[in-house]
mmCIF file of C-alpha atoms in Angstrom:
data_model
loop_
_atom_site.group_PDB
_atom_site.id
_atom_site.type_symbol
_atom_site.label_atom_id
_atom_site.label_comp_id
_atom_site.label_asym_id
_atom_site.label_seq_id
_atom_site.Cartn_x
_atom_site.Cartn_y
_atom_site.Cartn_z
ATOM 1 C CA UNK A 228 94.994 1.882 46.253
ATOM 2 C CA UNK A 229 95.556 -1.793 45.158
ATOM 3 C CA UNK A 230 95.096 -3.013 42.074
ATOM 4 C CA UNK A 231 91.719 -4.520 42.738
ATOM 5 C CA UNK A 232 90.393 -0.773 43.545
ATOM 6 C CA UNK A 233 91.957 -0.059 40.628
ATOM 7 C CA UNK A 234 90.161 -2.403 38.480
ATOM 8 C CA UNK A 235 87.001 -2.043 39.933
ATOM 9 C CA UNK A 236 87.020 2.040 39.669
ATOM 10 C CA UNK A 237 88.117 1.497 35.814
ATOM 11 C CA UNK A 238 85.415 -0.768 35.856
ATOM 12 C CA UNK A 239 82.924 1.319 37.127
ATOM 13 C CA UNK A 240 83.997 4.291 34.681
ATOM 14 C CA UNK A 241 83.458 2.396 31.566
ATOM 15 C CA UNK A 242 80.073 0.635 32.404
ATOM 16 C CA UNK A 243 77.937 3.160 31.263
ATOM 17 C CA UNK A 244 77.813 6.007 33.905
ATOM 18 C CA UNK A 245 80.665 8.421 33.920
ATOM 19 C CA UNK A 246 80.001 11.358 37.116
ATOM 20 C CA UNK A 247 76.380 10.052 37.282
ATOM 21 C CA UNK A 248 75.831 11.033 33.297
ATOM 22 C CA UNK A 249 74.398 8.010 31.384
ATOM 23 C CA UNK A 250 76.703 7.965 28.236
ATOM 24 C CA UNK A 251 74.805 6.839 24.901
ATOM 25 C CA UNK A 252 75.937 5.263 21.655
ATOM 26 C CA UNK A 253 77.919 7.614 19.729
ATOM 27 C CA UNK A 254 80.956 4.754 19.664
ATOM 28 C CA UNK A 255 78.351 2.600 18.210
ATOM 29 C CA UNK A 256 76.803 5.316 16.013
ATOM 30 C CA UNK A 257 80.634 5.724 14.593
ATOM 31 C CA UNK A 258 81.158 2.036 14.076
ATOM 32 C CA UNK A 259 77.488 1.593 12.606
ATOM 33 C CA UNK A 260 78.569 4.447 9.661
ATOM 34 C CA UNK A 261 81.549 2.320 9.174
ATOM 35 C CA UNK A 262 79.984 -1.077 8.973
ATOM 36 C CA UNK A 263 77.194 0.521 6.442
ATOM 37 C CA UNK A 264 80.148 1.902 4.381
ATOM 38 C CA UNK A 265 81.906 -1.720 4.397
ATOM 39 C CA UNK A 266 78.247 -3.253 3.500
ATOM 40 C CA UNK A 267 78.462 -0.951 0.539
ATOM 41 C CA UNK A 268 75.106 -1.609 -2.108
ATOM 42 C CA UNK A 269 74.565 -5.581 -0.465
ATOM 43 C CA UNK A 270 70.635 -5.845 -0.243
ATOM 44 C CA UNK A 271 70.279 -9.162 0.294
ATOM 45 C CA UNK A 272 68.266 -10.471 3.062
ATOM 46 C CA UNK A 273 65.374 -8.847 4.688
ATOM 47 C CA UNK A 274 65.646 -8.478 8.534
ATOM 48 C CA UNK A 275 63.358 -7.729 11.611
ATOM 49 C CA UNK A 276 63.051 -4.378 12.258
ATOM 50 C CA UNK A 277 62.030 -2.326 14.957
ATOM 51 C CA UNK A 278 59.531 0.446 14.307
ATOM 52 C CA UNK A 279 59.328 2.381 17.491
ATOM 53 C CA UNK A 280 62.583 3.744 18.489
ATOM 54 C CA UNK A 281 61.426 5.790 20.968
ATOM 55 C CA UNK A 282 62.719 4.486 24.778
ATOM 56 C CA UNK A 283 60.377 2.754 25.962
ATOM 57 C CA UNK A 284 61.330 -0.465 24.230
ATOM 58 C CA UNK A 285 64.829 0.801 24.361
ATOM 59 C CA UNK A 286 66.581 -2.813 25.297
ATOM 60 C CA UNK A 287 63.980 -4.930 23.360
ATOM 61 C CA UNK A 288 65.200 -2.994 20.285
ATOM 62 C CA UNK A 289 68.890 -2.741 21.036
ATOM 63 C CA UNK A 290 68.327 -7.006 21.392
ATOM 64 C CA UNK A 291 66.077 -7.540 18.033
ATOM 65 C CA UNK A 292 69.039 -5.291 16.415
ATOM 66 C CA UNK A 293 71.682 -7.260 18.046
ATOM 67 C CA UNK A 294 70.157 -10.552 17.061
ATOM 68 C CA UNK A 295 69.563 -9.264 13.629
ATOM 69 C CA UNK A 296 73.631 -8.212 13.067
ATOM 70 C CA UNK A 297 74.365 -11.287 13.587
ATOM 71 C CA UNK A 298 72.561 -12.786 10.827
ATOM 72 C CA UNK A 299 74.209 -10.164 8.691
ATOM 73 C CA UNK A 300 77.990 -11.027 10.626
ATOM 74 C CA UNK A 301 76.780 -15.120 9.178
ATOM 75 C CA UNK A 302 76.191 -13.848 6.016
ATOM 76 C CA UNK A 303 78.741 -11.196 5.346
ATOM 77 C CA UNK A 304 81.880 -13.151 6.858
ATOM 78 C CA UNK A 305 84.582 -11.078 5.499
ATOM 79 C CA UNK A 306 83.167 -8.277 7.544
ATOM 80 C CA UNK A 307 83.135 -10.325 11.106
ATOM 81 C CA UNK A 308 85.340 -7.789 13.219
ATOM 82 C CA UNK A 309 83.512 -5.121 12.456
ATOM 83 C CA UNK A 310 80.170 -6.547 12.766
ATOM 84 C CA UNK A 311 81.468 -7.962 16.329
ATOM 85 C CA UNK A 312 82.454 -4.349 17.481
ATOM 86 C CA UNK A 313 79.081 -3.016 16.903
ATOM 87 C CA UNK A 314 77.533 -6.264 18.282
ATOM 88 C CA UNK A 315 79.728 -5.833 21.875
ATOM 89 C CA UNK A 316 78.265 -2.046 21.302
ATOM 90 C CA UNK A 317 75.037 -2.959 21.226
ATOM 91 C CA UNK A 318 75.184 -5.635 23.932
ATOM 92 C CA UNK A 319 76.623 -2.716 26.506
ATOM 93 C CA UNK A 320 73.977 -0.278 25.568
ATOM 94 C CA UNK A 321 71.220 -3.124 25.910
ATOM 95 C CA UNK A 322 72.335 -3.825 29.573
ATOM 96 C CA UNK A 323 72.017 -0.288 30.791
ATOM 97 C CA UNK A 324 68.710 0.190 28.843
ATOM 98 C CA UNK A 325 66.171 -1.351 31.413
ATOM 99 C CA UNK A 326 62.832 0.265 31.728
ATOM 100 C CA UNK A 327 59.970 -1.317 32.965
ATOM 101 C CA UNK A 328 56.601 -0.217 31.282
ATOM 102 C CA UNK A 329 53.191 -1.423 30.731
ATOM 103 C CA UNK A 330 52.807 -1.212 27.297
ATOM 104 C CA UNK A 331 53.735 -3.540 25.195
ATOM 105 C CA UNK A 332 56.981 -4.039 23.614
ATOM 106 C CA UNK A 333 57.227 -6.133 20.853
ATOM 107 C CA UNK A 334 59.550 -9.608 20.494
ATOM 108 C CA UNK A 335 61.738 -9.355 17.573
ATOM 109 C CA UNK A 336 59.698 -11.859 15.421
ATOM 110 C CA UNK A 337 56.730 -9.156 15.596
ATOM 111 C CA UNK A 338 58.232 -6.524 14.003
ATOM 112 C CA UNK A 339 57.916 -6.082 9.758
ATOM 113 C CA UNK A 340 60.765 -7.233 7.734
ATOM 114 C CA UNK A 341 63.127 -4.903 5.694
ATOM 115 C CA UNK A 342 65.850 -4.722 3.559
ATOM 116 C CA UNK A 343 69.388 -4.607 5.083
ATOM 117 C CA UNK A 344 70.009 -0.801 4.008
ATOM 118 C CA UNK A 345 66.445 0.161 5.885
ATOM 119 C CA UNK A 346 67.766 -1.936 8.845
ATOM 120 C CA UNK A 347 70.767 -0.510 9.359
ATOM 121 C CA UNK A 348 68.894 2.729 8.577
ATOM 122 C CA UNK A 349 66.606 2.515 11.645
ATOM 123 C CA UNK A 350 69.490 0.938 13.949
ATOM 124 C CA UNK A 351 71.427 4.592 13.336
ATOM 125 C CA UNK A 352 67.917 6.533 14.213
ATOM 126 C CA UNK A 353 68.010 4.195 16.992
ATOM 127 C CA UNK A 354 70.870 4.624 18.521
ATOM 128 C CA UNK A 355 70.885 8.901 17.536
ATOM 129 C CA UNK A 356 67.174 8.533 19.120
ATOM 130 C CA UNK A 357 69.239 7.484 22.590
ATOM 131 C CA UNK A 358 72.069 10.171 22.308
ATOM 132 C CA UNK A 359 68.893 12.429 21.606
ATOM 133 C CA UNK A 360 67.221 11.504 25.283
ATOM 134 C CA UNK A 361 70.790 11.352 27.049
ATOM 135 C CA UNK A 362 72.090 14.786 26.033
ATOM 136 C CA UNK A 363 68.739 16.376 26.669
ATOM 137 C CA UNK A 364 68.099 15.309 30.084
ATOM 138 C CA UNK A 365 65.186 13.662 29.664
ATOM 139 C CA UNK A 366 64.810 10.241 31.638
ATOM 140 C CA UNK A 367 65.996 7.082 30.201
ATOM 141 C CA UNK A 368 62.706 5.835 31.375
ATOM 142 C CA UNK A 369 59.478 7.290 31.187
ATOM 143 C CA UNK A 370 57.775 8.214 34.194
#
């Protein structure tokens, strides 16, 4: 095997779907706790925040999240690298969540405004919400 196939099977390992199992978030769920600990009692700032978690609007949410964090990496500096390995988190997670449905999903501007502890809050029920539906079996996508 050259190193090319080598790559590319590494590649294809780590993108998502290990033996045809869709893995979920629990990295991101990890570094999330962490980033909430490092956060401590800061309350500043009110961000947009997704309501309906369930996944249907699975990668709208993981993108109005991922937007959001990075209001809160501008504003919380000292706290960059974390805030940029739950961002690269969510941004994996995002791609592989893909469902096409008729109802509507709402743009990140449409959702309520909350405090930074409720945000980071729903993000964790988020992301628990999507290790929820992967370890059960259920579809990614509804049918």
């Amino acid at each position: 095997m050259t190193g090319l196939h080598v790559l590319l099977l590494v590649s294809l390992l780590t993108s998502g779907s290990v033996r045809g199992r869709r893995v979920c978030g629990k990295e991101a769920i990890r570094v999330l706790q962490n980033v909430t600990k490092l956060l401590g009692d800061a309350t500043d700032g009110i961000l947009y925040t997704p309501e309906d978690i369930t996944q249907v609007c699975m990668a709208e949410n993981l993108n109005c999240f991922h937007t959001e964090l990075r209001v809160i990496q501008w504003e919380h500096r000292e706290h960059t690298e974390s805030l940029s390995l739950l961002i690269r988190h969510l941004s994996q997670l995002e791609k592989l969540r893909t469902c096409k449905t008729d109802r509507q999903c709402h743009p990140c501007e449409g959702h309520q405004e909350q405090p930074m502890p409720q945000f980071l809050s729903k993000l964790l029920e988020q992301l628990q919400w999507d290790c929820w539906v992967q370890g059960s079996n259920m579809h990614s996508c509804p049918s």
